[in-house]
Amino acid sequence: MLASVKFKALLFVALLIFFIIVRLPMAFVLGRIDPQSGLIWSGVSGTVWNSNITGLRYHQYDIGDARVRLKFLPLLRGHASVIFDLTGPALTATGQATITRSHQLTLRDTNIDIELGGYDIRDAFGQKMFGEVSTNISLIEVSPTGCRSGQFNYETTALRESLKRFDQDGFDLLGEGGCENNNLVIPLAGSNGQTKIAINTVIEPNLTYTAHVVIETPDQQIAQALRTFRFVDQGGRLVLTQRGNFITNP
């Protein structure tokens, strides 16, 4: 009898804590985020359970508006798991994100589409990039020490516009990414029968990236343009290795 009373009391306390948490205004939760994180927003409404956030921005990157819905069952394991929808001027994303007590972030069943024309990104020829980047994430797990595991597909149509200036047919770059030595690895490759491009990008836990680009082409106009932008000749191929940080030196 006493055990039953204790169980009911614990259950009551657990449910009370749960309802207090899920009814917390999302504005209160976001207010606990370190201002130095680089994440800012212009407006927020709703509770932790179901909220809308407008004007999201991460450092210099505009994200847009978000709808966030909290899942119940992961809370019983001490995890915060949400279903999210992002809609921005150049980005849309839907998926599921989970944060554990050990600060591990997991993305599952997430689709991200980016319109390159909405950002100031340059191609290998120094021209503003246009086209789309589509990413389908089955799983990415990231801990404070880096990328633990990952499986995702990646595709971009950026070269369709870039190669038009050389009277060549554009082509898509495709790849399957994952984790290696705590880093996120994104390999991409494609060809139109004349020009062949392979790009391997490695992103470290501190968001420092290294992109290694290898291009093979018989077109001397393209080759000369690439040399102008610091590509060097190596064994009949044009090669460039570029390093930066998405936050401090994009």
Short mmCIF file of C-alpha atoms in Angstrom, two decimals:
data_model
loop_
_atom_site.label_atom_id
_atom_site.label_comp_id
_atom_site.label_asym_id
_atom_site.label_seq_id
_atom_site.Cartn_x
_atom_site.Cartn_y
_atom_site.Cartn_z
CA MET A 1 0.00 0.00 0.00
CA LEU A 2 2.78 2.40 0.97
CA ALA A 3 4.68 1.57 -2.22
CA SER A 4 1.57 2.34 -4.29
CA VAL A 5 1.15 5.72 -2.57
CA LYS A 6 4.81 6.59 -3.19
CA PHE A 7 4.50 5.63 -6.84
CA LYS A 8 1.40 7.78 -7.29
CA ALA A 9 3.13 10.68 -5.55
CA LEU A 10 6.19 10.39 -7.79
CA LEU A 11 3.97 10.12 -10.85
CA PHE A 12 2.07 13.24 -9.78
CA VAL A 13 5.31 15.19 -9.27
CA ALA A 14 6.71 14.01 -12.61
CA LEU A 15 3.53 15.03 -14.45
CA LEU A 16 3.46 18.37 -12.65
CA ILE A 17 7.05 19.10 -13.67
CA PHE A 18 6.27 18.02 -17.23
CA PHE A 19 3.27 20.33 -17.56
CA ILE A 20 5.22 23.21 -16.07
CA ILE A 21 8.00 22.68 -18.62
CA VAL A 22 5.80 22.34 -21.69
CA ARG A 23 3.84 25.45 -20.75
CA LEU A 24 6.95 27.58 -20.45
CA PRO A 25 6.91 30.44 -22.94
CA MET A 26 9.42 29.82 -25.72
CA ALA A 27 10.60 33.41 -25.25
CA PHE A 28 11.77 32.45 -21.74
CA VAL A 29 13.73 29.45 -23.07
CA LEU A 30 15.35 31.40 -25.91
CA GLY A 31 16.27 34.10 -23.43
CA ARG A 32 18.59 31.60 -21.73
CA ILE A 33 20.73 31.23 -24.88
CA ASP A 34 24.18 32.77 -24.64
CA PRO A 35 24.24 36.03 -26.67
CA GLN A 36 27.71 35.06 -27.86
CA SER A 37 26.29 32.01 -29.67
CA GLY A 38 25.49 34.15 -32.72
CA LEU A 39 21.83 33.09 -32.83
CA ILE A 40 19.36 36.00 -32.86
CA TRP A 41 15.65 36.42 -33.70
CA SER A 42 13.13 39.22 -34.04
CA GLY A 43 10.01 37.63 -32.55
CA VAL A 44 8.71 34.54 -30.76
CA SER A 45 5.27 33.26 -29.76
CA GLY A 46 3.82 30.14 -28.16
CA THR A 47 5.17 27.71 -25.57
CA VAL A 48 7.95 25.15 -25.58
CA TRP A 49 5.32 22.63 -26.67
CA ASN A 50 4.40 24.47 -29.88
CA SER A 51 6.01 27.74 -30.91
CA ASN A 52 6.78 30.08 -33.79
CA ILE A 53 10.03 32.02 -34.10
CA THR A 54 10.48 34.80 -36.66
CA GLY A 55 13.53 36.55 -38.07
CA LEU A 56 16.05 33.86 -37.16
CA ARG A 57 19.65 34.69 -37.98
CA TYR A 58 22.91 32.85 -37.22
CA HIS A 59 25.83 35.27 -37.35
CA GLN A 60 25.72 36.68 -40.92
CA TYR A 61 23.34 34.04 -42.27
CA ASP A 62 19.59 34.74 -42.59
CA ILE A 63 17.59 31.63 -41.69
CA GLY A 64 14.01 32.90 -41.72
CA ASP A 65 11.01 31.78 -39.65
CA ALA A 66 10.62 28.55 -37.73
CA ARG A 67 7.83 26.44 -36.31
CA VAL A 68 8.95 24.12 -33.52
CA ARG A 69 6.93 21.29 -31.94
CA LEU A 70 8.22 19.39 -28.92
CA LYS A 71 7.87 15.58 -28.78
CA PHE A 72 6.66 13.95 -25.55
CA LEU A 73 8.32 10.52 -25.30
CA PRO A 74 11.98 11.67 -25.54
CA LEU A 75 11.38 13.88 -22.48
CA LEU A 76 10.98 10.71 -20.41
CA ARG A 77 14.60 9.86 -21.28
CA GLY A 78 15.86 13.35 -20.51
CA HIS A 79 16.13 14.38 -24.17
CA ALA A 80 14.64 17.39 -25.93
CA SER A 81 13.38 16.37 -29.37
CA VAL A 82 11.54 18.68 -31.76
CA ILE A 83 9.93 18.58 -35.18
CA PHE A 84 10.89 21.75 -37.01
CA ASP A 85 9.96 23.63 -40.17
CA LEU A 86 12.15 26.48 -41.41
CA THR A 87 11.12 28.90 -44.13
CA GLY A 88 13.42 31.70 -45.20
CA PRO A 89 14.22 33.92 -48.18
CA ALA A 90 16.73 31.40 -49.50
CA LEU A 91 16.36 28.35 -47.25
CA THR A 92 13.70 25.79 -46.39
CA ALA A 93 14.16 22.84 -44.06
CA THR A 94 12.04 20.22 -42.33
CA GLY A 95 13.12 17.50 -39.96
CA GLN A 96 13.68 16.26 -36.44
CA ALA A 97 16.37 17.49 -34.05
CA THR A 98 17.24 15.98 -30.66
CA ILE A 99 19.52 17.32 -27.93
CA THR A 100 20.60 14.98 -25.12
CA ARG A 101 21.78 15.76 -21.59
CA SER A 102 25.36 15.21 -22.80
CA HIS A 103 24.86 18.01 -25.38
CA GLN A 104 24.77 15.67 -28.37
CA LEU A 105 22.76 17.00 -31.31
CA THR A 106 21.08 14.55 -33.67
CA LEU A 107 19.32 15.33 -36.94
CA ARG A 108 17.06 12.67 -38.48
CA ASP A 109 14.91 12.57 -41.60
CA THR A 110 15.83 16.14 -42.42
CA ASN A 111 15.56 17.83 -45.82
CA ILE A 112 17.32 21.14 -46.49
CA ASP A 113 17.04 23.22 -49.68
CA ILE A 114 19.14 26.34 -50.22
CA GLU A 115 18.81 28.89 -53.04
CA LEU A 116 22.41 29.99 -53.62
CA GLY A 117 21.38 33.28 -55.22
CA GLY A 118 20.16 34.42 -51.81
CA TYR A 119 23.70 34.44 -50.40
CA ASP A 120 26.93 36.06 -51.47
CA ILE A 121 28.77 32.87 -52.48
CA ARG A 122 31.34 32.80 -55.29
CA ASP A 123 32.15 29.93 -57.63
CA ALA A 124 35.59 28.76 -58.78
CA PHE A 125 35.59 31.50 -61.44
CA GLY A 126 34.87 34.31 -58.99
CA GLN A 127 31.28 34.73 -60.15
CA LYS A 128 28.24 34.90 -57.86
CA MET A 129 26.71 31.45 -57.57
CA PHE A 130 23.13 30.62 -58.52
CA GLY A 131 21.21 27.38 -58.46
CA GLU A 132 20.11 25.12 -55.63
CA VAL A 133 21.66 22.89 -53.00
CA SER A 134 19.53 19.99 -51.75
CA THR A 135 20.50 17.84 -48.77
CA ASN A 136 18.64 14.77 -47.54
CA ILE A 137 19.86 13.74 -44.10
CA SER A 138 19.09 10.27 -42.81
CA LEU A 139 21.22 10.81 -39.71
CA ILE A 140 23.83 13.20 -38.36
CA GLU A 141 25.04 12.95 -34.75
CA VAL A 142 27.26 15.74 -33.43
CA SER A 143 28.75 15.90 -29.92
CA PRO A 144 30.89 18.62 -28.31
CA THR A 145 33.95 16.74 -29.61
CA GLY A 146 32.75 16.62 -33.22
CA CYS A 147 30.83 14.53 -35.72
CA ARG A 148 30.08 11.03 -34.39
CA SER A 149 28.12 9.47 -37.25
CA GLY A 150 26.35 10.60 -40.37
CA GLN A 151 24.59 9.54 -43.53
CA PHE A 152 23.25 12.05 -46.04
CA ASN A 153 22.94 12.77 -49.76
CA TYR A 154 23.92 16.08 -51.29
CA GLU A 155 23.21 17.63 -54.70
CA THR A 156 23.79 21.05 -56.25
CA THR A 157 22.85 22.60 -59.59
CA ALA A 158 25.29 25.52 -59.21
CA LEU A 159 27.46 24.54 -62.17
CA ARG A 160 24.59 24.79 -64.63
CA GLU A 161 25.00 28.58 -64.56
CA SER A 162 28.76 28.73 -63.99
CA LEU A 163 29.67 26.82 -67.16
CA LYS A 164 27.30 28.70 -69.48
CA ARG A 165 29.83 31.52 -69.84
CA PHE A 166 32.18 28.97 -71.46
CA ASP A 167 29.53 27.55 -73.82
CA GLN A 168 29.58 24.23 -72.01
CA ASP A 169 26.62 22.26 -70.75
CA GLY A 170 26.28 22.56 -67.01
CA PHE A 171 25.93 19.51 -64.81
CA ASP A 172 24.99 18.61 -61.25
CA LEU A 173 27.42 17.68 -58.51
CA LEU A 174 26.35 14.72 -56.37
CA GLY A 175 27.73 13.07 -53.26
CA GLU A 176 27.11 11.06 -50.11
CA GLY A 177 28.56 12.47 -46.89
CA GLY A 178 29.33 11.21 -43.43
CA CYS A 179 31.71 11.51 -40.46
CA GLU A 180 35.41 10.77 -40.32
CA ASN A 181 37.81 11.47 -37.43
CA ASN A 182 35.20 13.72 -35.74
CA ASN A 183 34.88 15.80 -38.92
CA LEU A 184 31.94 16.16 -41.30
CA VAL A 185 33.05 15.02 -44.76
CA ILE A 186 31.21 16.10 -47.93
CA PRO A 187 32.51 14.67 -51.24
CA LEU A 188 30.98 15.92 -54.50
CA ALA A 189 31.66 14.97 -58.11
CA GLY A 190 30.22 15.37 -61.59
CA SER A 191 31.05 15.58 -65.30
CA ASN A 192 29.52 16.65 -68.61
CA GLY A 193 31.85 14.53 -70.74
CA GLN A 194 34.26 17.44 -71.25
CA THR A 195 34.89 18.90 -67.82
CA LYS A 196 35.17 16.77 -64.69
CA ILE A 197 35.01 18.22 -61.18
CA ALA A 198 35.61 16.62 -57.78
CA ILE A 199 35.28 18.55 -54.50
CA ASN A 200 36.01 17.16 -51.06
CA THR A 201 35.05 19.37 -48.12
CA VAL A 202 35.99 18.60 -44.53
CA ILE A 203 34.27 20.57 -41.73
CA GLU A 204 35.90 20.48 -38.29
CA PRO A 205 34.04 20.80 -34.95
CA ASN A 206 34.91 24.52 -34.72
CA LEU A 207 33.32 25.06 -38.19
CA THR A 208 36.70 25.47 -39.87
CA TYR A 209 36.51 23.94 -43.34
CA THR A 210 39.00 22.68 -45.91
CA ALA A 211 37.79 22.35 -49.51
CA HIS A 212 39.98 20.45 -51.99
CA VAL A 213 38.91 21.02 -55.60
CA VAL A 214 40.21 19.03 -58.58
CA ILE A 215 39.14 19.95 -62.13
CA GLU A 216 40.02 18.20 -65.39
CA THR A 217 39.15 19.97 -68.63
CA PRO A 218 40.51 20.22 -72.19
CA ASP A 219 39.00 23.71 -72.50
CA GLN A 220 41.90 26.17 -72.29
CA GLN A 221 39.57 29.10 -71.68
CA ILE A 222 38.30 27.40 -68.53
CA ALA A 223 41.82 26.37 -67.53
CA GLN A 224 43.14 29.91 -67.85
CA ALA A 225 40.23 31.33 -65.88
CA LEU A 226 40.90 28.82 -63.10
CA ARG A 227 44.60 29.74 -62.96
CA THR A 228 43.54 33.34 -62.45
CA PHE A 229 41.73 32.23 -59.31
CA ARG A 230 44.76 30.46 -57.77
CA PHE A 231 44.26 26.99 -59.25
CA VAL A 232 47.58 25.30 -59.94
CA ASP A 233 48.50 22.66 -62.51
CA GLN A 234 49.21 19.22 -61.07
CA GLY A 235 49.59 16.25 -63.39
CA GLY A 236 47.22 17.56 -66.05
CA ARG A 237 44.64 18.65 -63.51
CA LEU A 238 43.85 22.02 -61.96
CA VAL A 239 43.85 21.92 -58.17
CA LEU A 240 42.86 24.36 -55.42
CA THR A 241 42.80 23.86 -51.65
CA GLN A 242 40.91 26.51 -49.72
CA ARG A 243 40.57 26.87 -45.96
CA GLY A 244 38.31 29.11 -43.90
CA ASN A 245 35.72 29.26 -41.13
CA PHE A 246 31.98 29.55 -41.70
CA ILE A 247 31.69 32.06 -38.86
CA THR A 248 34.88 34.16 -38.80
CA ASN A 249 36.01 33.86 -42.42
CA PRO A 250 33.31 32.49 -44.74
#
